[in-house]
CSV table of C-alpha atoms in Angstrom, one decimal:
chain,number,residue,atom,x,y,z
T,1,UNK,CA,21.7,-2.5,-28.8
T,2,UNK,CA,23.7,-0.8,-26.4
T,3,UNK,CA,27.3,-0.4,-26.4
T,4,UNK,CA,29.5,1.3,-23.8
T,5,UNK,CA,33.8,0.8,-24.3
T,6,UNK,CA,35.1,1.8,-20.9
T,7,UNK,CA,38.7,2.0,-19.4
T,8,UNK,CA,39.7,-1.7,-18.0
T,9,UNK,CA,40.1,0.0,-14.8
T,10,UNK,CA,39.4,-0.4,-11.6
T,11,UNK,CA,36.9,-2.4,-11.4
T,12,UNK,CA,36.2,-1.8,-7.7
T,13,UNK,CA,34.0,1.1,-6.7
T,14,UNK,CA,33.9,4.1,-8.6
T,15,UNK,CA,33.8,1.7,-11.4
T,16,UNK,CA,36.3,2.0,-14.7
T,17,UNK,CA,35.4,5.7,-16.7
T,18,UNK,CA,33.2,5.4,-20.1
T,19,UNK,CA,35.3,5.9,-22.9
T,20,UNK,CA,32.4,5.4,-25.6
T,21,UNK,CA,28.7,5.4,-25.9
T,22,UNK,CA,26.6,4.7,-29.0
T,23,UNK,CA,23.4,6.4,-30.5
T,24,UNK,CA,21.3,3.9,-28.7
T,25,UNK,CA,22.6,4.5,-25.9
T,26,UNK,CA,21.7,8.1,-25.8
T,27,UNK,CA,18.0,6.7,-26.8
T,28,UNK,CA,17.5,4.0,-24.0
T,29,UNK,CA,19.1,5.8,-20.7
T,30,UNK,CA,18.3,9.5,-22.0
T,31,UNK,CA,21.5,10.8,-21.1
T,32,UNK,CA,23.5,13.1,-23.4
T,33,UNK,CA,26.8,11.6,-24.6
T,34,UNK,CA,28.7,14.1,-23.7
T,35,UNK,CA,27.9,14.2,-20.0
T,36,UNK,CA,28.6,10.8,-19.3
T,37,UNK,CA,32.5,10.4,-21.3
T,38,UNK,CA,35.0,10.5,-18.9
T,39,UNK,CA,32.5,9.2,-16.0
T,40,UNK,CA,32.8,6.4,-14.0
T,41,UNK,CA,30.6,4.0,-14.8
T,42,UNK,CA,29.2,3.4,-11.2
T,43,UNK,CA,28.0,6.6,-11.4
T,44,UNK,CA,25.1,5.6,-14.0
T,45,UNK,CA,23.8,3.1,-11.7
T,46,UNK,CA,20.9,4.0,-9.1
T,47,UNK,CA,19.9,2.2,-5.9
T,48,UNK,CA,17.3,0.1,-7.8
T,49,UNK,CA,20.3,-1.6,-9.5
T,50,UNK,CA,20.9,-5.2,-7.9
T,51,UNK,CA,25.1,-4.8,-6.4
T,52,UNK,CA,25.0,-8.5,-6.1
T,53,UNK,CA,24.3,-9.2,-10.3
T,54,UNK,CA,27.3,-6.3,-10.2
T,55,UNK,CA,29.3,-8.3,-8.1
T,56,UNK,CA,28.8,-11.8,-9.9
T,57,UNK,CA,29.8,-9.7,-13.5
T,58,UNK,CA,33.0,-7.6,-12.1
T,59,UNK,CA,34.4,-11.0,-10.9
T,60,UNK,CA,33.7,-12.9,-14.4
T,61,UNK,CA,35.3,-9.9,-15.9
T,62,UNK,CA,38.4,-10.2,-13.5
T,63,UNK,CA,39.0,-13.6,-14.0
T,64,UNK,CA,38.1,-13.0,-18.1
T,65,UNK,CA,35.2,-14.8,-18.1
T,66,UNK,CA,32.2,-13.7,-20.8
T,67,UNK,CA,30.2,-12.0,-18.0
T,68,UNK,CA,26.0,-11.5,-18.0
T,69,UNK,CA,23.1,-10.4,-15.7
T,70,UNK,CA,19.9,-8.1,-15.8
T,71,UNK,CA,20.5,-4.3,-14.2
T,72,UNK,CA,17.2,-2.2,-13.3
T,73,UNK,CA,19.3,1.5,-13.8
T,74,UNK,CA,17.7,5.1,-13.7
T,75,UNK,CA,16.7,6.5,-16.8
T,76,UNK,CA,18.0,10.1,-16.9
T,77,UNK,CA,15.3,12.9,-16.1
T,78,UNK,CA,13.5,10.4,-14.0
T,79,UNK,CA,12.2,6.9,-14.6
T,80,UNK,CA,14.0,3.7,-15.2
T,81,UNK,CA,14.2,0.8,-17.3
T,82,UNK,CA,15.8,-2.6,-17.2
T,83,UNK,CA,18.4,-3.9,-19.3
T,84,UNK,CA,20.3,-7.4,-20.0
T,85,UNK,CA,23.7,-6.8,-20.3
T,86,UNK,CA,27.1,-8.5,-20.9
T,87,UNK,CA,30.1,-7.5,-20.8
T,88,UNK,CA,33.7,-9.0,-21.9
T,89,UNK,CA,37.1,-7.7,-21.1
T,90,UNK,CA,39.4,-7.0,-24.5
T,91,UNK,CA,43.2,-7.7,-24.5
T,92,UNK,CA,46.0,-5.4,-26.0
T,93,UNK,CA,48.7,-6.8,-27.9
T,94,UNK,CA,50.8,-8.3,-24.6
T,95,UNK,CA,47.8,-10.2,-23.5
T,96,UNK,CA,46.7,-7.5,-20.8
T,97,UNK,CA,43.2,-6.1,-20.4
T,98,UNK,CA,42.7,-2.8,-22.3
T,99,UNK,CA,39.2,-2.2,-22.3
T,100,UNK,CA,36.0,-3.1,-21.1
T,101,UNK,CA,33.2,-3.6,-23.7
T,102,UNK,CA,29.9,-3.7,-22.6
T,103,UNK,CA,26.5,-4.7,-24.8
T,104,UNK,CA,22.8,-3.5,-23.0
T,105,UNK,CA,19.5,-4.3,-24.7
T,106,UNK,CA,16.4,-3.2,-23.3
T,107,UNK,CA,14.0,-5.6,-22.2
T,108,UNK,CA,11.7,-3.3,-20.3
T,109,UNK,CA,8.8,-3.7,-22.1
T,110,UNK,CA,9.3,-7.8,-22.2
T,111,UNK,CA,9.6,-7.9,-18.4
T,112,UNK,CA,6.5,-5.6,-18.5
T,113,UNK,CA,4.2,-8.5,-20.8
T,114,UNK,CA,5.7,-11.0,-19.1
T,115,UNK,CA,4.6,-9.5,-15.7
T,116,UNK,CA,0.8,-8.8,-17.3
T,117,UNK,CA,1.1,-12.7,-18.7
T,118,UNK,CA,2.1,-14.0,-15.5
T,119,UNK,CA,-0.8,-12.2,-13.7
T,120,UNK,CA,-3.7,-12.8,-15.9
T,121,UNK,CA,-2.3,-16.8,-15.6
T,122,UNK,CA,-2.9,-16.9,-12.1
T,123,UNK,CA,-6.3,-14.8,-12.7
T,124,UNK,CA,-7.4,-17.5,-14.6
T,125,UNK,CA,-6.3,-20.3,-12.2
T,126,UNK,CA,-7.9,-18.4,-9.3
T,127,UNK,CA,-11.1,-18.1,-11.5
T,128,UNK,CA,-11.4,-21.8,-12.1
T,129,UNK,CA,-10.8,-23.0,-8.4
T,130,UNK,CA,-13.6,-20.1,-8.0
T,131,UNK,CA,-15.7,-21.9,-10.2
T,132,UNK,CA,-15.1,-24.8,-8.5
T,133,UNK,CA,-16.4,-23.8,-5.5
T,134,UNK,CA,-19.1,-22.0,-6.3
T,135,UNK,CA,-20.5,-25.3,-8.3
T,136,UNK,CA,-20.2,-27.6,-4.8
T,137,UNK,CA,-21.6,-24.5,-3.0
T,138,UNK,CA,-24.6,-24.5,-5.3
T,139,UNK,CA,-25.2,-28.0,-4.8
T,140,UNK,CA,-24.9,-27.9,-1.2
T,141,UNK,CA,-27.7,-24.9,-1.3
T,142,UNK,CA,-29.7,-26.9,-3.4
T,143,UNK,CA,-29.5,-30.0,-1.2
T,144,UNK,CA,-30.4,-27.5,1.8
T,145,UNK,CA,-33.7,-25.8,-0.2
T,146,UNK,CA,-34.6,-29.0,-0.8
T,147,UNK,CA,-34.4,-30.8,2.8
T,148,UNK,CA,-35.9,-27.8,4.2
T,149,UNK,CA,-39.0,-27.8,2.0
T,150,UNK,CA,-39.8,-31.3,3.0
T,151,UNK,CA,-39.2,-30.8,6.4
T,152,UNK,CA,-41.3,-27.8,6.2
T,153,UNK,CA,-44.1,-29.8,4.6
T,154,UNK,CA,-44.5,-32.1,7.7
T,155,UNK,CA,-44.7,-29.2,10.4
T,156,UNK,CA,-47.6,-27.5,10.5
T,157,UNK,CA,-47.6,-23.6,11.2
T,158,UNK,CA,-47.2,-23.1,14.7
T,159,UNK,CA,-45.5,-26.9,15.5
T,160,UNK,CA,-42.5,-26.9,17.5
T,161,UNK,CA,-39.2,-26.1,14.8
T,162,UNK,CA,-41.3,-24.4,12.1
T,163,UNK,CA,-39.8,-21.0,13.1
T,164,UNK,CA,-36.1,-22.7,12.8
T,165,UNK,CA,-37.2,-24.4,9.6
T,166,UNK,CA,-38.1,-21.4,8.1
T,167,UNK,CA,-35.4,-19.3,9.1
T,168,UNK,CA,-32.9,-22.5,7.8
T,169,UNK,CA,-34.6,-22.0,4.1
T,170,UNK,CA,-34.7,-18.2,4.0
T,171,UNK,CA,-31.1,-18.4,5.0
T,172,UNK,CA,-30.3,-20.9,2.1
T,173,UNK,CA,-32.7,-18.6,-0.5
T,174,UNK,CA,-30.4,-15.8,0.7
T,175,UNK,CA,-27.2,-17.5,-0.1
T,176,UNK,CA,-28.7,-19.0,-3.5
T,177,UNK,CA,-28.9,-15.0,-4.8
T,178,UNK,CA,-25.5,-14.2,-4.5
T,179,UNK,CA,-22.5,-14.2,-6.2
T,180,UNK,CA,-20.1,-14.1,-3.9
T,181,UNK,CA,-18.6,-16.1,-1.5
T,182,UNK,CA,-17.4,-15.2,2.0
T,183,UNK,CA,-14.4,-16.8,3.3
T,184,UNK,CA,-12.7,-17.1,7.0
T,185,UNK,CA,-10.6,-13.8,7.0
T,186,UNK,CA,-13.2,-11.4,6.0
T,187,UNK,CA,-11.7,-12.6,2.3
T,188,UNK,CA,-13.9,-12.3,-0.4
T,189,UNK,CA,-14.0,-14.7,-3.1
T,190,UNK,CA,-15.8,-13.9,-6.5
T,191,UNK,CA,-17.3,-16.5,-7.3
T,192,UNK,CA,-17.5,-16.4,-11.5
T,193,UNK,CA,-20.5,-17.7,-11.6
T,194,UNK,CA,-22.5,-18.1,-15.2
T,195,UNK,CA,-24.6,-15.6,-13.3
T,196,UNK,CA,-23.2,-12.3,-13.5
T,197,UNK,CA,-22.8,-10.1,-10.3
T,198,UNK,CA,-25.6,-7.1,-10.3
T,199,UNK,CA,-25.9,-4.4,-7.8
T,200,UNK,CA,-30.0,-4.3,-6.2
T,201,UNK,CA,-31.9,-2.5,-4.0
T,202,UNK,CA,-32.4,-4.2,-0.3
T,203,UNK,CA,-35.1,-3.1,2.1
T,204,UNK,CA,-32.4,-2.2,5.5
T,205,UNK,CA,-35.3,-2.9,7.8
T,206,UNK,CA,-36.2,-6.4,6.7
T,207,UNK,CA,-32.6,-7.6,6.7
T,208,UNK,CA,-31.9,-5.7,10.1
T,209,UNK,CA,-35.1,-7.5,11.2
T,210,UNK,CA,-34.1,-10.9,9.9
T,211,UNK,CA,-30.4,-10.9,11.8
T,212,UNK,CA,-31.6,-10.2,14.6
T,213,UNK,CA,-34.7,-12.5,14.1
T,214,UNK,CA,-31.3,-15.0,13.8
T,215,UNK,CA,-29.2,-13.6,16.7
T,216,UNK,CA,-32.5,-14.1,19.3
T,217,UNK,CA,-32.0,-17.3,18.8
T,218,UNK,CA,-28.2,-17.5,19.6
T,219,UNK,CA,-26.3,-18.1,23.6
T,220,UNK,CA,-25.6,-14.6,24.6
T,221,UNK,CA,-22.1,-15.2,24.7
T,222,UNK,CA,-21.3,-16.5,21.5
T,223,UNK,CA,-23.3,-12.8,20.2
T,224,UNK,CA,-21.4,-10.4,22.6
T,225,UNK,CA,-18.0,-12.2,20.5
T,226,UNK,CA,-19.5,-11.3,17.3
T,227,UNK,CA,-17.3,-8.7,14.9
T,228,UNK,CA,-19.3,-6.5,13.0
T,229,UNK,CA,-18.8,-5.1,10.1
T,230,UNK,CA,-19.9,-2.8,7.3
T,231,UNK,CA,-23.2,-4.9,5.6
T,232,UNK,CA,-24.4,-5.9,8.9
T,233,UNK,CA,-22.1,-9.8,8.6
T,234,UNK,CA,-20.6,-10.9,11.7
T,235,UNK,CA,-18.4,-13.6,12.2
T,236,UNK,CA,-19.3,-16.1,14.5
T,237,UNK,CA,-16.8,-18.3,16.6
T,238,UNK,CA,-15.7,-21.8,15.2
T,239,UNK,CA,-17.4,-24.4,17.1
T,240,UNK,CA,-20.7,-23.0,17.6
């Protein structure tokens, strides 16, 4: 651990001046022991360090209270690193405070797991609710494959609806092949399905071709409002 002995005062700004340092002090900050004795002990903070967690410490140690708080302070020659510290105020022999002792440990490297723990969590969750959805999208696509092909097998080529019919299944046999979903936003969601997500070669005619075969069929209006983007998707107005 770290151990700094400073003066007992003044604990306002510029802080009471280091009196002693320890080996691991010397490890954890990188600075040389000899260039920070006689310092005020303000002057080893940075603007990363958190005055209010200063503030809450300097007025336990005034009213001789155990104090305690994590400090992000900059690590000499560049960097920084994040300690928990506490400090306690030591008495002479008359009862009146003599110096300040103060014990660091760094916990830079816990924060740092904690942080990767903490984001692969939510990772996962956001996987399962993907999951989620991608099994009630499925079924919905299945239901619409389905319908269509029966409807389809009533109208004859040529009957009025066929051309919709068809273009409702190719749109669903689209959908079935991917991966992904597309939210509101322009967002996308991977879905994580048990199928896994493989780049393939598309024929740029045939899709152009098949949007606009869809857009023809569309009130003029409601296609001027589309916004297009990269992949030819457009977003089309709620409440068509």
């Amino acid at each position: 651990d770290v151990v700094l002995v400073t003066e007992a005062e003044p604990l306002d700004d510029p802080g009471p001046r280091i009196l002693y340092v320890n080996e691991a002090f010397e490890r954890v900050t990188g600075y040389p022991r000899d260039d920070v004795i006689g310092r005020p002990i303000y002057s080893i903070f940075g603007p990363q360090t958190d005055r209010e967690v200063v503030a809450h410490m300097v007025e336990d140690v005034r009213l001789r209270r155990p104090a305690a708080g994590e400090l992000v302070l900059p690590r000499f020659g560049g960097g920084e690193y994040r300690v928990a510290c506490s400090a306690v105020s030591m008495a002479d022999e008359r009862g009146e405070a003599s110096n300040l002792v103060i014990i660091a440990r760094d916990v830079t490297e816990r924060r740092r797991l904690e942080e990767q723990l903490r984001h692969s969590q939510k990772l996962e969750a956001v996987g399962m609710l993907a999951g989620g959805i991608a099994h009630d999208f499925n079924n919905l696509l299945t239901a619409m494959l389905g319908y269509s092909e029966l409807l389809l097998g009533r109208i004859a080529p040529g009957e009025r609806y066929r051309r919709e019919m068809e273009e409702i299944r190719r749109a669903a046999e689209r959908a079935d092949r991917r991966d992904v979903l597309y939210v509101p936003g322009g967002q996308i969601a991977g879905m994580l399905n048990e199928k896994s997500i493989r780049p393939a070669r598309v024929i740029v005619d045939e899709m152009a071709a098949q949007a606009a075969s869809i857009l023809s069929n569309l009130n003029a209006q409601y296609v001027a409002g589309c916004k297009w983007s990269y992949g030819f998707a457009c977003e089309i107005p709620q409440g068509l």
